[in-house]
């Protein structure tokens, strides 16, 4: 339920799909497990997991969706050894060298024969659609996984006019200025972790952890032209995060005090608690996005 990373996108056109229509669109691309011959399967699953019953969970016109991916695990070394053994046997029996095309076909046969015995692993990726901000927040530290989710959503809806979030000024310029000043704009508070990079193609990278970033040792690197590409921040008393120069947010962590805001709901009704937690998280992420855009000087050719 609680997002741990944010890969950020914004709509080029207003998102105007109602919950019921969105549910219907996703239903045609529901996840199903791998069969014996499938290498992988990918599809939408219940937004709230096993306790949920719908592909879309909505509250306050904010929509939570989830994709599940199952992949068969076939170690490359196992395939290589089986292929080498089979090639050697055929070449010995027929007293000839196999062509590359034959080896490729044989490799495909070996993979097909191994698939029914292969282990599989599943992973899930959530996304939060925020029409009020014209944004989508994907809970993934991997841009590839985020793009996979968006590609499937685009296929389900027929179109999805989104682009990665971009700001009027480079994020690293703002982060570098904050470090020079020794503080971030409120309601953000600079913490004790940063990564600085030289702008030269083969320039150095220096990382600081659990260190006072106001010390001369840190600031000296700015004097040599390095810029801040990662900076640990607190958003008020609710969220700790690592903001990166590509505008992604890693290591997002909601404080225990903030999450305890729904303790009065209890846990007797799991769905009620999940719904309350979703509403709480959604509202705070909207507040975070507003504050982040303001602190970084506004979105490129857009406002929220």
XYZ file of C-alpha atoms in Angstrom:
304
model
C 0.000 0.000 0.000
C 2.608 2.570 1.061
C 4.672 3.690 -1.939
C 8.445 3.355 -1.607
C 9.612 5.059 -4.809
C 8.215 7.577 -7.270
C 8.847 7.722 -10.997
C 6.887 10.764 -12.119
C 4.898 11.481 -15.279
C 2.423 14.149 -16.312
C -0.410 14.151 -18.823
C -0.288 16.242 -21.979
C -4.076 16.181 -22.028
C -6.537 16.041 -19.117
C -7.241 12.541 -17.805
C -11.014 12.137 -17.902
C -11.616 8.398 -17.509
C -14.115 7.519 -14.786
C -13.460 4.655 -12.360
C -16.005 2.307 -13.927
C -14.686 2.889 -17.446
C -11.112 2.438 -16.241
C -12.033 -0.851 -14.534
C -13.663 -2.103 -17.739
C -10.661 -1.124 -19.854
C -8.169 -2.880 -17.568
C -10.298 -6.040 -17.376
C -9.297 -6.997 -20.931
C -5.671 -7.163 -19.809
C -5.988 -8.982 -16.492
C -2.998 -10.939 -15.253
C -3.023 -14.719 -15.616
C -0.249 -17.065 -14.424
C 2.325 -18.548 -16.777
C 1.429 -21.792 -18.476
C 4.043 -24.513 -18.841
C 5.396 -22.944 -22.045
C 5.175 -19.258 -21.162
C 8.408 -17.383 -20.508
C 6.557 -14.502 -18.842
C 3.073 -13.036 -18.318
C 2.092 -9.474 -17.526
C -1.263 -7.946 -16.667
C -3.380 -5.908 -14.278
C -4.269 -7.361 -10.884
C -6.324 -6.286 -7.864
C -5.208 -2.828 -6.800
C -5.379 -3.728 -3.096
C -3.895 -7.192 -3.447
C -5.500 -10.405 -2.187
C -7.970 -8.537 -0.013
C -9.164 -6.429 -2.936
C -11.768 -7.283 -5.530
C -11.256 -4.632 -8.219
C -8.495 -3.634 -10.621
C -8.991 0.037 -9.754
C -9.291 1.424 -6.243
C -10.493 5.014 -6.181
C -10.978 7.660 -3.519
C -11.309 11.428 -3.968
C -10.879 10.938 -7.734
C -7.464 9.343 -7.199
C -7.011 5.944 -8.795
C -4.699 3.152 -7.637
C -3.812 0.422 -10.152
C -1.423 -2.532 -10.052
C 0.344 -4.744 -12.581
C 1.726 -8.206 -11.871
C 4.575 -9.780 -13.817
C 5.530 -13.441 -13.653
C 8.801 -14.606 -15.179
C 10.256 -18.072 -15.570
C 13.768 -18.365 -14.187
C 16.104 -20.133 -16.600
C 19.760 -19.534 -15.667
C 21.853 -18.734 -18.713
C 24.563 -21.144 -17.595
C 22.092 -24.050 -17.517
C 20.959 -23.288 -21.078
C 24.555 -22.864 -22.235
C 25.689 -26.191 -20.778
C 22.705 -28.067 -22.200
C 23.288 -26.494 -25.619
C 27.002 -27.277 -25.629
C 26.312 -30.888 -24.668
C 23.692 -31.312 -27.398
C 25.835 -29.610 -30.068
C 28.830 -31.763 -29.207
C 26.705 -34.916 -29.447
C 25.240 -34.007 -32.849
C 28.561 -32.876 -34.301
C 30.205 -36.111 -33.123
C 27.440 -38.344 -34.500
C 27.220 -36.554 -37.848
C 30.927 -35.684 -38.112
C 30.287 -32.047 -39.020
C 30.120 -28.556 -37.567
C 26.680 -27.159 -36.869
C 25.794 -23.799 -38.403
C 24.823 -20.861 -36.193
C 21.243 -21.023 -37.455
C 21.022 -24.664 -36.368
C 22.449 -23.854 -32.953
C 19.935 -21.046 -32.470
C 17.060 -23.379 -33.342
C 18.448 -26.011 -30.980
C 18.723 -23.424 -28.208
C 15.035 -22.563 -28.644
C 14.158 -26.258 -28.373
C 16.179 -26.584 -25.167
C 14.473 -23.548 -23.621
C 11.067 -25.003 -24.551
C 11.973 -28.305 -22.903
C 13.220 -26.611 -19.729
C 10.318 -24.180 -19.252
C 7.882 -26.661 -17.617
C 10.486 -27.388 -14.912
C 11.591 -23.788 -14.362
C 10.847 -21.853 -11.199
C 8.952 -18.592 -11.561
C 8.968 -15.293 -9.710
C 6.338 -12.603 -9.475
C 6.648 -8.892 -8.937
C 4.084 -6.136 -8.653
C 4.178 -2.459 -9.525
C 1.577 0.070 -8.386
C 0.709 3.427 -9.874
C -1.376 6.318 -8.628
C -3.320 8.337 -11.200
C -3.924 11.895 -9.981
C -6.269 13.747 -12.356
C -6.217 16.812 -10.079
C -2.507 17.221 -10.817
C -2.624 15.622 -14.288
C 0.087 13.254 -13.077
C 0.841 9.552 -12.687
C 3.127 8.401 -9.873
C 4.626 4.942 -10.414
C 5.936 3.107 -7.357
C 9.152 1.872 -8.926
C 12.829 2.748 -8.797
C 13.179 1.329 -12.322
C 12.233 3.494 -15.287
C 11.923 0.297 -17.345
C 9.277 -1.158 -15.020
C 7.439 2.153 -14.955
C 7.391 2.277 -18.755
C 6.121 -1.320 -18.882
C 3.177 -0.367 -16.696
C 2.417 2.722 -18.786
C 2.671 0.730 -22.011
C 0.043 -1.739 -20.783
C -2.181 1.087 -19.536
C -1.838 2.775 -22.925
C -2.846 -0.460 -24.628
C -5.883 -0.821 -22.364
C -7.059 2.769 -22.843
C -6.119 3.113 -26.500
C -3.971 6.160 -25.778
C -2.059 7.612 -22.849
C -0.534 11.046 -23.504
C 2.074 11.154 -20.723
C 5.673 12.346 -20.570
C 8.278 12.206 -17.795
C 8.009 15.086 -15.355
C 10.377 17.916 -16.271
C 11.052 21.232 -14.591
C 11.809 24.735 -15.843
C 15.308 24.550 -14.365
C 17.525 21.451 -14.047
C 16.835 19.663 -10.772
C 20.554 19.395 -10.019
C 20.885 23.186 -10.221
C 18.291 23.602 -7.496
C 19.777 20.865 -5.332
C 23.230 22.415 -5.683
C 21.900 25.837 -4.689
C 20.190 24.360 -1.628
C 23.441 22.749 -0.546
C 25.312 26.023 -1.018
C 22.744 27.837 1.120
C 22.769 25.078 3.719
C 19.013 24.555 3.649
C 16.144 23.498 1.408
C 12.952 25.554 0.890
C 10.221 24.870 3.418
C 8.491 22.499 4.025
C 11.586 20.474 3.063
C 14.517 19.936 5.384
C 17.932 18.838 4.167
C 19.291 15.681 5.774
C 22.751 14.091 5.977
C 23.152 12.358 2.608
C 24.096 13.615 -0.857
C 25.795 12.571 -4.070
C 27.826 15.091 -6.063
C 29.042 14.672 -9.632
C 31.424 16.564 -11.845
C 29.874 17.799 -15.094
C 32.899 16.555 -17.056
C 32.354 13.358 -19.035
C 34.891 11.474 -16.940
C 34.520 13.551 -13.823
C 34.452 12.214 -10.314
C 31.568 11.251 -8.060
C 31.578 11.771 -4.320
C 28.981 10.441 -1.871
C 28.284 11.591 1.652
C 26.274 9.647 4.226
C 25.607 10.475 7.847
C 27.558 13.692 7.498
C 26.756 17.324 8.134
C 26.391 18.677 4.601
C 27.192 22.223 5.768
C 30.805 21.307 6.517
C 33.654 22.793 4.469
C 34.679 19.331 3.275
C 31.375 19.027 1.434
C 31.162 22.594 0.165
C 34.699 22.378 -1.241
C 33.438 19.974 -3.888
C 30.922 22.552 -5.082
C 33.799 25.004 -5.550
C 35.393 22.575 -8.008
C 32.265 22.532 -10.158
C 30.502 19.442 -8.890
C 26.711 19.494 -8.752
C 24.306 17.697 -6.440
C 22.510 14.814 -8.159
C 21.007 13.151 -5.089
C 19.890 14.777 -1.857
C 18.161 13.296 1.189
C 15.236 15.374 2.420
C 12.392 15.349 4.919
C 8.983 16.613 3.837
C 7.548 18.093 6.995
C 7.150 15.399 9.641
C 5.565 12.847 7.326
C 7.993 11.663 4.630
C 11.701 10.953 4.265
C 12.985 10.740 0.684
C 15.971 10.846 -1.644
C 15.423 13.313 -4.501
C 17.408 12.651 -7.679
C 18.390 14.884 -10.577
C 16.114 12.981 -12.991
C 13.183 14.115 -10.792
C 12.613 10.612 -9.470
C 12.173 9.967 -5.759
C 13.815 6.979 -4.116
C 13.610 5.527 -0.610
C 10.267 7.163 0.083
C 9.326 6.417 3.685
C 6.244 7.564 5.558
C 6.932 8.147 9.243
C 5.388 5.885 11.868
C 3.684 8.894 13.426
C 2.052 9.793 10.125
C 0.929 6.235 9.391
C -0.534 6.016 12.884
C -3.048 8.654 11.821
C -5.454 5.849 10.896
C -4.981 3.755 14.026
C -8.485 4.622 15.177
C -9.797 2.709 12.153
C -8.344 -0.466 13.665
C -7.619 -3.697 11.833
C -10.854 -5.620 12.384
C -11.964 -4.674 8.879
C -8.860 -5.017 6.629
C -10.543 -3.382 3.641
C -11.612 -0.371 5.673
C -8.039 0.069 6.929
C -6.588 -0.283 3.431
C -9.062 2.255 2.120
C -8.221 4.692 4.925
C -4.473 4.218 4.382
C -4.896 4.808 0.651
C -6.773 8.055 1.277
C -4.125 9.187 3.772
C -1.233 8.316 1.460
C -2.909 9.882 -1.576
C -3.528 13.200 0.141
C 0.056 13.416 1.391
C 1.526 12.532 -2.004
C -0.552 15.294 -3.582
C 0.804 17.712 -0.961
C 4.338 16.449 -1.643
C 3.961 17.010 -5.397
C 2.679 20.566 -4.896
C 5.587 21.356 -2.564
C 8.172 19.709 -4.817
C 7.041 21.607 -7.908
C 7.064 24.891 -6.002
C 10.506 24.264 -4.482
C 12.004 23.355 -7.867
C 10.646 26.434 -9.611
C 7.704 24.991 -11.510
C 7.119 22.450 -14.246
C 8.320 22.999 -17.775
C 5.429 24.511 -19.785
C 2.914 23.489 -17.111
C 1.658 24.401 -13.681
C 0.019 22.451 -10.873
